[in-house]
GROMACS .gro file of C-alpha atoms in nm:
model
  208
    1UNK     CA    1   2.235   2.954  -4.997
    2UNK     CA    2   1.934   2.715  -4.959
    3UNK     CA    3   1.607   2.861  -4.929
    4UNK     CA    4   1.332   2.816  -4.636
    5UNK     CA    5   1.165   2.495  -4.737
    6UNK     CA    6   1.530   2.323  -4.823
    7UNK     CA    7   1.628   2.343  -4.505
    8UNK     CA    8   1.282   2.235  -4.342
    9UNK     CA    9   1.346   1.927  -4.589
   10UNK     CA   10   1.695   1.864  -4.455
   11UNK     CA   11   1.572   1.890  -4.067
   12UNK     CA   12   1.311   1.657  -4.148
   13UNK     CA   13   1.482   1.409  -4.304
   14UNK     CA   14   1.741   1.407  -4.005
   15UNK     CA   15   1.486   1.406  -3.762
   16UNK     CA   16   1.309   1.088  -4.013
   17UNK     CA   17   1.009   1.274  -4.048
   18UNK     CA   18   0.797   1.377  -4.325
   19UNK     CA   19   0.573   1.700  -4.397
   20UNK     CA   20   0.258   1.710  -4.229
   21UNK     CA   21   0.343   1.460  -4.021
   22UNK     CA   22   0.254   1.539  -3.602
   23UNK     CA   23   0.531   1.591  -3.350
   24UNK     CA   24   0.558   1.290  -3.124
   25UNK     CA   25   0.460   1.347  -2.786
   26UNK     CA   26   0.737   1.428  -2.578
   27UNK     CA   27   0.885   1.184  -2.280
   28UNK     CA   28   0.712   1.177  -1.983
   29UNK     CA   29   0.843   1.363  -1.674
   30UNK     CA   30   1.070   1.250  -1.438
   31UNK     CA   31   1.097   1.367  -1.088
   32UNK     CA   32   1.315   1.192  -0.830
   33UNK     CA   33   1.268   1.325  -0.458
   34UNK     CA   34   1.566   1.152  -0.231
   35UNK     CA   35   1.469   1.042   0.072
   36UNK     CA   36   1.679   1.235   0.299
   37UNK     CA   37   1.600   1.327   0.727
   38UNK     CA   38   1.597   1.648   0.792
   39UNK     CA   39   1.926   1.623   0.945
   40UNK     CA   40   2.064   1.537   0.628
   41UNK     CA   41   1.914   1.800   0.445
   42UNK     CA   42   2.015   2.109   0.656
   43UNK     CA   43   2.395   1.929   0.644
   44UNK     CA   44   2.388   1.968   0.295
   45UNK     CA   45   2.257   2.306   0.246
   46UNK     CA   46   2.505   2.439   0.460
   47UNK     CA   47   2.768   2.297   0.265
   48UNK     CA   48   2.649   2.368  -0.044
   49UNK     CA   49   2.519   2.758   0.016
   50UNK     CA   50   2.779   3.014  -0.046
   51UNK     CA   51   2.673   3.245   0.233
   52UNK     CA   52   2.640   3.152   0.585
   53UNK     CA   53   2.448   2.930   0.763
   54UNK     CA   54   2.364   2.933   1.133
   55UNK     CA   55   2.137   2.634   1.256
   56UNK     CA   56   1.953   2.782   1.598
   57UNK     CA   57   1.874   2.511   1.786
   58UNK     CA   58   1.559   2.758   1.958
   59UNK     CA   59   1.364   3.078   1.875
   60UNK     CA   60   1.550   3.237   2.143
   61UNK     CA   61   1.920   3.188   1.971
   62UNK     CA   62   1.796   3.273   1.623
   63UNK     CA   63   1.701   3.616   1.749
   64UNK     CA   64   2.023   3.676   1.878
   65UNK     CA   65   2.209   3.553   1.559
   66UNK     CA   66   1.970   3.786   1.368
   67UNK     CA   67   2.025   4.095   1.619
   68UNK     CA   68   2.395   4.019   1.567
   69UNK     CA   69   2.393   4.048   1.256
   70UNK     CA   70   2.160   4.393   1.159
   71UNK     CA   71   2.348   4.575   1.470
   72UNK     CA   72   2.445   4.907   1.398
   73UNK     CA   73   2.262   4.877   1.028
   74UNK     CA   74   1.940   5.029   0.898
   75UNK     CA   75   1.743   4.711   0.841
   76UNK     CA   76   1.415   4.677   0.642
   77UNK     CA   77   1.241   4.350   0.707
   78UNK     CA   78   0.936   4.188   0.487
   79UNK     CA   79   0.615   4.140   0.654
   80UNK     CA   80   0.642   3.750   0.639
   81UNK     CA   81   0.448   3.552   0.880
   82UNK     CA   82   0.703   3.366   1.045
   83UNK     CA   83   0.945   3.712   1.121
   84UNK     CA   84   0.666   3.852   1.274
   85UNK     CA   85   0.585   3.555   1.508
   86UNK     CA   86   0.927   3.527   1.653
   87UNK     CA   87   0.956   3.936   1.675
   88UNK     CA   88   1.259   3.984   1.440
   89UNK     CA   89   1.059   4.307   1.349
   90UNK     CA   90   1.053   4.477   1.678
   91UNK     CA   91   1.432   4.444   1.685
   92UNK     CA   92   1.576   4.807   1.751
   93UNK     CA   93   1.646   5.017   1.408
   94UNK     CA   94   1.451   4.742   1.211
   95UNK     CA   95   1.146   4.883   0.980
   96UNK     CA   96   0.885   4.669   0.839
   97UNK     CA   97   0.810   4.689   0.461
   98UNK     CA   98   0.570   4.947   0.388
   99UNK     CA   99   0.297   4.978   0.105
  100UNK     CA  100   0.368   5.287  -0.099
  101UNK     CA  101   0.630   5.126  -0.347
  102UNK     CA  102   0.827   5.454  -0.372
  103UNK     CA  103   0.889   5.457  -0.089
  104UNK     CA  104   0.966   5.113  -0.023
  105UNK     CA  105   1.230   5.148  -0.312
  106UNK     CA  106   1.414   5.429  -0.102
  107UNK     CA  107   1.449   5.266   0.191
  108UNK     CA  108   1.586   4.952   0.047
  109UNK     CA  109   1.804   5.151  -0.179
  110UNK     CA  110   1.913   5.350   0.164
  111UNK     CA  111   1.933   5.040   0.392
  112UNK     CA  112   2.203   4.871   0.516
  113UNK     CA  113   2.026   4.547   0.558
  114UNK     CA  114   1.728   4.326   0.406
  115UNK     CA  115   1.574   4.090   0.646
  116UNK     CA  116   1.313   3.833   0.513
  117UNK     CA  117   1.183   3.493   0.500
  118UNK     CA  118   1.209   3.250   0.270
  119UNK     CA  119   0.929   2.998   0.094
  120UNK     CA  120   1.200   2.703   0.108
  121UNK     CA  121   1.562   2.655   0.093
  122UNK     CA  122   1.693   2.338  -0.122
  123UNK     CA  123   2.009   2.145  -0.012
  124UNK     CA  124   2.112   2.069  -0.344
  125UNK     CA  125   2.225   2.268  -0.458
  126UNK     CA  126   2.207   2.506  -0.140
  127UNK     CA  127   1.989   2.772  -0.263
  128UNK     CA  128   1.681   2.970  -0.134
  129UNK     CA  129   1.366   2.958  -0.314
  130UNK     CA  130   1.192   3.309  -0.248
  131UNK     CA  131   0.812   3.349  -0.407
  132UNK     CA  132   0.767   3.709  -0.407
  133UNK     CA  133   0.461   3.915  -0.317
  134UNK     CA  134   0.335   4.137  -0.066
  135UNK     CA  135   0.415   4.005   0.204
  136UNK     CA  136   0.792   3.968   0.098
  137UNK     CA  137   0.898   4.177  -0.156
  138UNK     CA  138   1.179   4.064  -0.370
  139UNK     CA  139   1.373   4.439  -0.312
  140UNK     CA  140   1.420   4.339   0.000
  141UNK     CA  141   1.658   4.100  -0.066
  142UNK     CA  142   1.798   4.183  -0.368
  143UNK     CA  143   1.884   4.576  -0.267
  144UNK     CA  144   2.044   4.631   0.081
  145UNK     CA  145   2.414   4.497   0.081
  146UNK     CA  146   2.335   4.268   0.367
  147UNK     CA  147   2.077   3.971   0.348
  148UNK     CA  148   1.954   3.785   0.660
  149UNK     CA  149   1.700   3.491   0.575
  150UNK     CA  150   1.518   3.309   0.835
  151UNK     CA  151   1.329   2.975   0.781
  152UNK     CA  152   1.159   2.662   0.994
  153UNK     CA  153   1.406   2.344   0.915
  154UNK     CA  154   1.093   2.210   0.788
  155UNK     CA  155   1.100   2.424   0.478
  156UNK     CA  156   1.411   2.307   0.360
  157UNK     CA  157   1.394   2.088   0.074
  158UNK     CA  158   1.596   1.782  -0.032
  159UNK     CA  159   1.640   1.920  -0.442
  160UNK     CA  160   1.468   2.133  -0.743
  161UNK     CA  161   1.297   1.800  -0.849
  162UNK     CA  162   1.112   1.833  -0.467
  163UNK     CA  163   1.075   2.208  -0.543
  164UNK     CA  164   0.879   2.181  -0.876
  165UNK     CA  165   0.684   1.871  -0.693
  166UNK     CA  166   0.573   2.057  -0.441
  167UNK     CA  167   0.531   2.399  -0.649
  168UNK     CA  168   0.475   2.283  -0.989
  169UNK     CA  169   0.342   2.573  -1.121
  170UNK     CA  170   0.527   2.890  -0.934
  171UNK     CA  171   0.337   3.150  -1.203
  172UNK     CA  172   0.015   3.091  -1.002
  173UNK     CA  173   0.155   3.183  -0.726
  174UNK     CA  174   0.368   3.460  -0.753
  175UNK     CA  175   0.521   3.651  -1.055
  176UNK     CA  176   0.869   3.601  -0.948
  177UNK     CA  177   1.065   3.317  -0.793
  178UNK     CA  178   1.394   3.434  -0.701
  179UNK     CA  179   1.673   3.122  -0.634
  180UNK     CA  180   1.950   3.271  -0.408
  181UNK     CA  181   2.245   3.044  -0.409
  182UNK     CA  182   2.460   3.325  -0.166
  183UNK     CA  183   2.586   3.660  -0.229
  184UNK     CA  184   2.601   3.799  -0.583
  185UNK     CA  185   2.932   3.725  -0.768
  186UNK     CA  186   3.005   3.869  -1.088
  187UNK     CA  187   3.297   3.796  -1.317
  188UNK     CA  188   3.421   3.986  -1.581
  189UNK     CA  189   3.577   3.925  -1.942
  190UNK     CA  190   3.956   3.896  -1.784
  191UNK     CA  191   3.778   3.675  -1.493
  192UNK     CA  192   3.785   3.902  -1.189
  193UNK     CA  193   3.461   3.802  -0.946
  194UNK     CA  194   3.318   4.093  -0.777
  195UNK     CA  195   3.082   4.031  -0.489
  196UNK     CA  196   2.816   4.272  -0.449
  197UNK     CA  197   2.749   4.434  -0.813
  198UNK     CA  198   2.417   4.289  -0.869
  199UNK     CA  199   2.290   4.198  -0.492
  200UNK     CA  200   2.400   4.158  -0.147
  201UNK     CA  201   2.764   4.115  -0.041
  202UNK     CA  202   2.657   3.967   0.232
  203UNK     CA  203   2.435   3.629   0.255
  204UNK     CA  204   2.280   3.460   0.622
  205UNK     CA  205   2.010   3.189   0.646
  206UNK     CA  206   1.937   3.122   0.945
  207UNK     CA  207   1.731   2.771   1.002
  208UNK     CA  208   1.542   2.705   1.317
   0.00000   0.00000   0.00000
């Protein structure tokens, strides 16, 4: 077997390098942003995101999507700006995230639905960007078997390369930025998907 430096000598001489010699610097970046209308945009995150999409054409309409949808279920809801300006969290048997973490983990353990916002949503490849924190904890969304997202249209985002151009550095703001693509599917070794194991069964962005 060849030792340590042997092999650094083989990789080197692939690579036509020698010892000592500096790394060259690396390519520069590429980000391409296409220039899509909004239109365009919310068309293709609807077809791309594996949940369900409901474009309300007013405030008024997305409430009653939303109310639609958490009737009948506990619901915990983050305290994110935009929920609380159109009143999603004064919908009946809906209950705002609270601040002792125990006890937030209970009730989204116990809930029957997560309601939230989200920081963007991407058309391609139709997936919410969520920046957690405390005004929208991640457990929220990841926990109750039901997810119901609600968003501006002006937050969603032609691709990743507009994500990262926009956020280029997501560890400043947050310490966890969660891409939801729809509800969680998980396949096993013989290839059987399960929806639900590892997050909601249930996925709903609504865009306004």
């Amino acid at each position: 077997m060849p030792d340590r430096e042997q092999v650094l000598s083989n990789v080197r001489s692939a690579l036509g390098r020698r010892v000592g010699q500096p790394a060259p610097d690396p390519p520069p970046s590429r980000i391409v942003v296409p220039q899509w209308s909004r239109e365009e945009r919310i068309r293709r995150f609807s077809n791309n995101f594996r949940g369900e999409t409901f474009v309300a054409p007013s405030a008024d309409e997305a409430r009653d999507f939303v109310a639609e949808k958490i009737d009948g279920y506990e619901t915990i809801a983050s305290k994110d700006e935009f929920l609380c300006e159109l009143g999603l969290v004064n919908l009946p048997d809906v209950r705002v995230n609270v601040d002792d973490p125990h006890e937030l983990r209970v009730l989204c353990a116990t809930a029957g639905a997560g309601l939230t916002g989200a920081t963007y949503a991407i058309a391609d490849p139709g997936a919410l960007a969520v920046l957690a924190g405390n005004e929208e904890e991640r457990l929220i969304s990841l926990l109750p078997p039901r997810h119901v997202a609600v968003l501006p249209a002006h937050r969603v985002l032609t691709s990743l390369d507009e994500l990262f151009a926009v956020l280029p550095d997501p560890a400043l703001e947050s310490s966890s930025l969660v891409l939801i693509g729809g509800p969680s599917r998980t396949g096993d070794i013989e290839m059987s998907l399960t929806l639900g194991v590892h997050g909601p069964r249930e996925v709903y962005v609504v865009i306004i």
